[in-house]
PDB file of C-alpha atoms in Angstrom:
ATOM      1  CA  UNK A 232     360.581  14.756-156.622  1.00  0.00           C
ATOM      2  CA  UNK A 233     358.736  17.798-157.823  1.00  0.00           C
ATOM      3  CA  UNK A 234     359.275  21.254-156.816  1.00  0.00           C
ATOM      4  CA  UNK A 235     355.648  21.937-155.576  1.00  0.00           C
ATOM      5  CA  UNK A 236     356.122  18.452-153.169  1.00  0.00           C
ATOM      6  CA  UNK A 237     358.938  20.275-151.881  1.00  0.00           C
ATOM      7  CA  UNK A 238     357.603  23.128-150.932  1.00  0.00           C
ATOM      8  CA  UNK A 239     354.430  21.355-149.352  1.00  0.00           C
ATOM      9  CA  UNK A 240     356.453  19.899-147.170  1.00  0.00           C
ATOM     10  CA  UNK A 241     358.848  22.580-146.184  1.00  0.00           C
ATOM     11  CA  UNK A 242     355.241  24.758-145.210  1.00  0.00           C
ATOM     12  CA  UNK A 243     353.947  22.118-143.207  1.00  0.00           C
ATOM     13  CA  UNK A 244     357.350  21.208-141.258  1.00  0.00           C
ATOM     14  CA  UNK A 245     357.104  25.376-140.207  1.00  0.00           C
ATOM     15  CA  UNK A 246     353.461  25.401-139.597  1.00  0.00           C
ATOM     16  CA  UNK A 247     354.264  22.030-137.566  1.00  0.00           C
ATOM     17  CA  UNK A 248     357.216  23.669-135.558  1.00  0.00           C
ATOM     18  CA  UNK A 249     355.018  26.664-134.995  1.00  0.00           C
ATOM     19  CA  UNK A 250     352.662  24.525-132.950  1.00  0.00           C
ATOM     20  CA  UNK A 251     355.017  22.684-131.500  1.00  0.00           C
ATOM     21  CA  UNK A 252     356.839  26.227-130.287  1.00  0.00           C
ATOM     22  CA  UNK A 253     353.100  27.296-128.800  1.00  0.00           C
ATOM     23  CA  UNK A 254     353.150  24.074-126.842  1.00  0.00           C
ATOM     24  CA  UNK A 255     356.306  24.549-125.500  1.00  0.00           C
ATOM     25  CA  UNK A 256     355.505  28.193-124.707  1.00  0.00           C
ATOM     26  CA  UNK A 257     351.448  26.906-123.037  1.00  0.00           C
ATOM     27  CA  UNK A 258     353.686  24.178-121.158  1.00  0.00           C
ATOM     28  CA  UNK A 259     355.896  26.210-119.676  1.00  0.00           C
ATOM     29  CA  UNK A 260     353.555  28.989-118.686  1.00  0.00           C
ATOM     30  CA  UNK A 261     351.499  25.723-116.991  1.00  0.00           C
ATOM     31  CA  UNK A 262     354.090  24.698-115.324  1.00  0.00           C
ATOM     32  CA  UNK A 263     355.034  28.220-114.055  1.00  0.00           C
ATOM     33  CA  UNK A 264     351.739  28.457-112.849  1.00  0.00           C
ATOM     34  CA  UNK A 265     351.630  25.634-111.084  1.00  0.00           C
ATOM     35  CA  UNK A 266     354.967  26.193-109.188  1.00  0.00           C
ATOM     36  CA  UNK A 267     353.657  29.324-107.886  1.00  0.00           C
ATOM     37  CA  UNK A 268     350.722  27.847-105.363  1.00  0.00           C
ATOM     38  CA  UNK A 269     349.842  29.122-102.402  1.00  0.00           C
ATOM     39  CA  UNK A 270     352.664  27.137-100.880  1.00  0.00           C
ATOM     40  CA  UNK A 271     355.690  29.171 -99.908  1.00  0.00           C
ATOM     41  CA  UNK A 272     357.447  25.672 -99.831  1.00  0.00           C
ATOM     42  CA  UNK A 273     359.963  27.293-101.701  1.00  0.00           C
ATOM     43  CA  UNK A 274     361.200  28.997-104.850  1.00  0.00           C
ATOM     44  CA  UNK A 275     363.911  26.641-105.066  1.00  0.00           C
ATOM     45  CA  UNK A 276     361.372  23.464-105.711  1.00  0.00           C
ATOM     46  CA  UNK A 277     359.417  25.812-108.231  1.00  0.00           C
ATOM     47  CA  UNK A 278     362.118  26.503-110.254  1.00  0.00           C
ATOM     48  CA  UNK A 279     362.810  22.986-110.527  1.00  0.00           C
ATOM     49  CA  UNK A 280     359.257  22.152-111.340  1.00  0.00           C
ATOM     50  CA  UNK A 281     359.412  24.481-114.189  1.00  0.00           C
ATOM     51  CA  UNK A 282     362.932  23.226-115.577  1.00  0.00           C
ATOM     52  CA  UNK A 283     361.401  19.947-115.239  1.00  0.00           C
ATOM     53  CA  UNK A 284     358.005  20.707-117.028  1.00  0.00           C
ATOM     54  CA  UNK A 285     360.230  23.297-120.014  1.00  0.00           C
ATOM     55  CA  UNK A 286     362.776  19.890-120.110  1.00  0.00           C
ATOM     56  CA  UNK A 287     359.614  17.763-120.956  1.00  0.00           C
ATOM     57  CA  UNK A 288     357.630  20.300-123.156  1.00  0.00           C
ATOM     58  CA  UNK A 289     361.183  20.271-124.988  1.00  0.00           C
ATOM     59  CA  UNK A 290     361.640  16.860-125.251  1.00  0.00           C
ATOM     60  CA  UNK A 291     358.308  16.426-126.368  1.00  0.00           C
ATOM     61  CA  UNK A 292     358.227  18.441-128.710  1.00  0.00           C
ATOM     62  CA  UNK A 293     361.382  17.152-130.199  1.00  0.00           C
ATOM     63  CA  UNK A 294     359.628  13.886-130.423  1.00  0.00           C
ATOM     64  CA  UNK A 295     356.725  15.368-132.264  1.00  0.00           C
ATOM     65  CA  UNK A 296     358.683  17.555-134.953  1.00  0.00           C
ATOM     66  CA  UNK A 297     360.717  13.960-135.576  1.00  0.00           C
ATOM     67  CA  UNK A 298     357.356  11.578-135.739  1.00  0.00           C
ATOM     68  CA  UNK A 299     356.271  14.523-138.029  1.00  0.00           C
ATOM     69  CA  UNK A 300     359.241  14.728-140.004  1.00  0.00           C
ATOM     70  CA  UNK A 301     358.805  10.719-140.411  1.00  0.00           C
ATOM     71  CA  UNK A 302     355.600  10.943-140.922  1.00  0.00           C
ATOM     72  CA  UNK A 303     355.856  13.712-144.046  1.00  0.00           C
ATOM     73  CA  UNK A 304     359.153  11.623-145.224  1.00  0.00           C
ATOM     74  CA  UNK A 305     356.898   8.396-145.637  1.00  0.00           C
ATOM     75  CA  UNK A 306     353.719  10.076-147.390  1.00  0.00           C
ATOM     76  CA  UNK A 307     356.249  11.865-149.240  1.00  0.00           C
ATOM     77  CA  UNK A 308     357.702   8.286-150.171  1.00  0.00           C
ATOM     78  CA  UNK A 309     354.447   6.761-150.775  1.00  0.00           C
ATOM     79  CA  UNK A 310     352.953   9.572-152.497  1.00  0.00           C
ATOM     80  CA  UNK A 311     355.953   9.385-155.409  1.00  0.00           C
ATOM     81  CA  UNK A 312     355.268   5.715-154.987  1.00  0.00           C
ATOM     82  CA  UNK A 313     352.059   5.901-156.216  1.00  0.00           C
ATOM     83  CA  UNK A 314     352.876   8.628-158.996  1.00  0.00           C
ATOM     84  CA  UNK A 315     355.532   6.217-160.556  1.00  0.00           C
ATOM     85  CA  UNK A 316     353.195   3.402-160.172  1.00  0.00           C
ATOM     86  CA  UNK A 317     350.521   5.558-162.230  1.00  0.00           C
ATOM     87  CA  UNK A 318     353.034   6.560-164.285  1.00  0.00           C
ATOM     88  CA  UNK A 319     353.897   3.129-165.425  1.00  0.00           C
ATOM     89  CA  UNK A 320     350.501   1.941-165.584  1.00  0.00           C
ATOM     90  CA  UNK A 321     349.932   5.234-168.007  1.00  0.00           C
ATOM     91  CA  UNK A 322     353.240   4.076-169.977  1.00  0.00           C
ATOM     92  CA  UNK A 323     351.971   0.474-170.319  1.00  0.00           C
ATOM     93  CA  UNK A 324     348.662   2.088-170.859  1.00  0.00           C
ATOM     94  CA  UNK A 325     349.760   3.819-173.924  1.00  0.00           C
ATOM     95  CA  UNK A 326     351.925   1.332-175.231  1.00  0.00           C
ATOM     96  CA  UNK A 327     349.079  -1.296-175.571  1.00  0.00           C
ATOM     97  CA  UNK A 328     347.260   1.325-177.024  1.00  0.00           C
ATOM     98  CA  UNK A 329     350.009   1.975-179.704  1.00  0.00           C
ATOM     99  CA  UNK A 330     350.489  -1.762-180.288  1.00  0.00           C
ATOM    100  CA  UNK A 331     346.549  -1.982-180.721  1.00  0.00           C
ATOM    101  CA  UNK A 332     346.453   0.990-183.324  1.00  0.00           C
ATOM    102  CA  UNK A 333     349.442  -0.698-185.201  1.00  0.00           C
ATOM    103  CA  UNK A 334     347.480  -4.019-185.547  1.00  0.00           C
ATOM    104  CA  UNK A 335     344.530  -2.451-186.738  1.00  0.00           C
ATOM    105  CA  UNK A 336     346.757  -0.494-189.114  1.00  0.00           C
ATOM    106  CA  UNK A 337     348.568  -3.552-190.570  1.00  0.00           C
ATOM    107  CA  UNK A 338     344.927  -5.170-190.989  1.00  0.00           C
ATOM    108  CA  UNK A 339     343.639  -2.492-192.815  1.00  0.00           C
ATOM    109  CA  UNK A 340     346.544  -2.130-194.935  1.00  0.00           C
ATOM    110  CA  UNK A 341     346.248  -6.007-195.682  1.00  0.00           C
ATOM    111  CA  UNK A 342     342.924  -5.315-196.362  1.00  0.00           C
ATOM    112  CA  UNK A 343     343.730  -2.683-199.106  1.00  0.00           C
ATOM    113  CA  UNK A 344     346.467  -4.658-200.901  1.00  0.00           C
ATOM    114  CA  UNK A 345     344.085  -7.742-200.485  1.00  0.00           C
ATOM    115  CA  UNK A 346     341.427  -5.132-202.596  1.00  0.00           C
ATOM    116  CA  UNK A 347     343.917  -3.887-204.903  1.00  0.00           C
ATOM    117  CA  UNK A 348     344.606  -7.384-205.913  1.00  0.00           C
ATOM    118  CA  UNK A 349     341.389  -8.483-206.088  1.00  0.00           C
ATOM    119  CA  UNK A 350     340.733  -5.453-208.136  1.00  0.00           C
ATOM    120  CA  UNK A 351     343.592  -5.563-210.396  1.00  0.00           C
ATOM    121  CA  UNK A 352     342.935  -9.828-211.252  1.00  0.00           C
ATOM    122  CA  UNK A 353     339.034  -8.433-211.926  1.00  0.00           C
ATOM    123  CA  UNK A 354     340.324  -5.656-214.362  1.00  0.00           C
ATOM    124  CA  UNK A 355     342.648  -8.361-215.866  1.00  0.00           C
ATOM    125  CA  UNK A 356     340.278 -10.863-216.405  1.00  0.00           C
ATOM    126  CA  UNK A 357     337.328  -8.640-217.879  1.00  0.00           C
ATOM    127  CA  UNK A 358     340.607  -7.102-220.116  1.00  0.00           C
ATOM    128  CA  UNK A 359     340.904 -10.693-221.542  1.00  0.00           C
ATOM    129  CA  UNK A 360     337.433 -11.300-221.997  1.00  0.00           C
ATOM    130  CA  UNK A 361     337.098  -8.205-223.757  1.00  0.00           C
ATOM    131  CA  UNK A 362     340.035  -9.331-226.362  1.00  0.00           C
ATOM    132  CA  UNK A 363     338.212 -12.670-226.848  1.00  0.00           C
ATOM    133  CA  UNK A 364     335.188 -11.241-227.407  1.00  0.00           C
ATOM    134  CA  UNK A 365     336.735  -8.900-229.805  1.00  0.00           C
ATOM    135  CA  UNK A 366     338.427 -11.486-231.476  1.00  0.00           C
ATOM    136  CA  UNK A 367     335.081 -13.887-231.561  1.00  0.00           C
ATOM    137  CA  UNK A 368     334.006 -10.860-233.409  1.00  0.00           C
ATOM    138  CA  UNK A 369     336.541 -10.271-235.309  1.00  0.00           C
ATOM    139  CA  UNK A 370     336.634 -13.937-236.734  1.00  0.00           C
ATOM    140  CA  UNK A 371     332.754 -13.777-237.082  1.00  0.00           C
ATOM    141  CA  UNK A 372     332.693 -10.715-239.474  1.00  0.00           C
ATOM    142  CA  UNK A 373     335.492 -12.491-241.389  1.00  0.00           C
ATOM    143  CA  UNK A 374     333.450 -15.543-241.800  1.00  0.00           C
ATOM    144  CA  UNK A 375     330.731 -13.690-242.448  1.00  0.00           C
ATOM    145  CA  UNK A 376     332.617 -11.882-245.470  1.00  0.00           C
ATOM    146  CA  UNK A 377     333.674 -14.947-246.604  1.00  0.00           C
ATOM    147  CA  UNK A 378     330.179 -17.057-246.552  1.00  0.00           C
ATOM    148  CA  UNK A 379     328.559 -13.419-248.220  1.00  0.00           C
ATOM    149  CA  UNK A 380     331.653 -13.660-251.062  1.00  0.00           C
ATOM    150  CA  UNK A 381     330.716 -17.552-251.742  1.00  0.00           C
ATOM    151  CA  UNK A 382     327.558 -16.687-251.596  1.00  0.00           C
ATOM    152  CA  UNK A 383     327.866 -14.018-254.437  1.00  0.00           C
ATOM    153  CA  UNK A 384     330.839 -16.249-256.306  1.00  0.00           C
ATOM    154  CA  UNK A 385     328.181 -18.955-256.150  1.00  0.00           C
ATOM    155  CA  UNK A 386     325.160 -16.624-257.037  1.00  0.00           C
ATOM    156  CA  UNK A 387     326.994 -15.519-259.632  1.00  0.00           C
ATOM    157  CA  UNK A 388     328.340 -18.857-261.018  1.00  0.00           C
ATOM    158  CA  UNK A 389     324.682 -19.530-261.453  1.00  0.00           C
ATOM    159  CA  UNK A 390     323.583 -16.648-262.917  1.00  0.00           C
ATOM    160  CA  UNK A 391     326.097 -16.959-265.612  1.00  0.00           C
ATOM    161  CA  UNK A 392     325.676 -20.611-266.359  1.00  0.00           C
ATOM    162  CA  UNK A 393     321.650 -19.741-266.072  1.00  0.00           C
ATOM    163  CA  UNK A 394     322.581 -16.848-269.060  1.00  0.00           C
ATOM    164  CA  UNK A 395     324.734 -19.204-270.528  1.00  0.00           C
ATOM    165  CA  UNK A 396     321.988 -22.235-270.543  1.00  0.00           C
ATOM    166  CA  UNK A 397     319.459 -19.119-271.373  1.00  0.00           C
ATOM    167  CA  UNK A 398     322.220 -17.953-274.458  1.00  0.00           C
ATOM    168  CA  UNK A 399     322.133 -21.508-275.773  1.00  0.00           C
ATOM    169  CA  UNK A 400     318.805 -22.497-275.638  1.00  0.00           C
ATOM    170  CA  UNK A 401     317.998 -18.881-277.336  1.00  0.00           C
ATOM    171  CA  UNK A 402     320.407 -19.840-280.057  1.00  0.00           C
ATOM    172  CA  UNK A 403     319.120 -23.430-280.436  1.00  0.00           C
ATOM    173  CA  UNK A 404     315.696 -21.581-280.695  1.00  0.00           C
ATOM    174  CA  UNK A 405     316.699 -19.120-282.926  1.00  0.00           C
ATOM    175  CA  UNK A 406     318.443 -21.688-285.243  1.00  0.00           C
ATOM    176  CA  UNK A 407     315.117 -23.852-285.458  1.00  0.00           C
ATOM    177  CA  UNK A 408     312.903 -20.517-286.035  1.00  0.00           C
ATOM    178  CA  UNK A 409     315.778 -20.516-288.867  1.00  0.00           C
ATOM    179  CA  UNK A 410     315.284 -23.916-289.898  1.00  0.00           C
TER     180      UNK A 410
END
């Protein structure tokens, strides 16, 4: 129990017991009243009408400060009843919560190394086309420089046997101007 639930109760037992004391005191003043009527029956019978009536204002007011007492022990009860049950419900409250957050953490941080690898197979896989395409071009400059050198080998092949058919049929020419 808390220190201010204490102290509630403590001030309202005294403010209780202070009313209680007042109703003894208006009781007893009553009942001394009424034991001195107008009839001189006798002092003796007033007396014992105001033990009587203090006896019962006691006695009743004994009774009250213990239904009171009860009464403050079992809100008292209840009322730290209710704060552990809110308490728990707060704890289970929070826990749920903290469960939930988790989840949504582990999801997200699927999520990410889900992306990463997503990411890092795209990266791969445009890395390898890159290399073939480097190596389609690669292998089409070299056939290129090949089909350009047998192109001049055979340009050239026919430009010397075209001199060399040229040579001899200047010579044969040349030997008939001679002739």
């Amino acid at each position: 129990m808390d220190i201010n639930g204490d102290l509630r109760r403590s001030t309202m037992k005294q403010q209780i017991l202070r009313k209680l004391a007042l109703m003894l005191l208006v009781g007893t003043a009553t009942a001394g009243l009424a034991a001195c009527s107008d009839d001189d029956a006798g002092s003796e019978s007033a007396g014992e009408n105001t033990e009587q009536a203090a006896d019962e204002a006691a006695q009743s007011a004994e009774e009250t400060a213990g239904d009171a007492e009860s009464a403050m022990d079992e809100a008292a009860a209840e009322t730290e009843q209710a704060a552990d049950e809110a308490a728990e419900s707060a704890d289970q409250t929070m826990d749920e919560a903290g469960e939930a957050a988790e989840g949504a953490a582990n999801d997200a941080e699927s999520a990410m190394d889900s992306a990463a690898e997503s990411t890092e197979e795209a990266v791969n896989d445009a890395g390898e086309a890159m290399d073939s395409a480097a190596e389609n071009a690669n292998q089409a400059v070299e056939d290129a420089g090949e089909s350009v050198g047998d192109a001049v080998d055979d340009t050239m092949n026919s430009a010397g046997e075209a001199m060399e058919d040229a040579g001899e049929q200047t010579q044969e020419a040349a030997d008939e101007t001679q002739q």
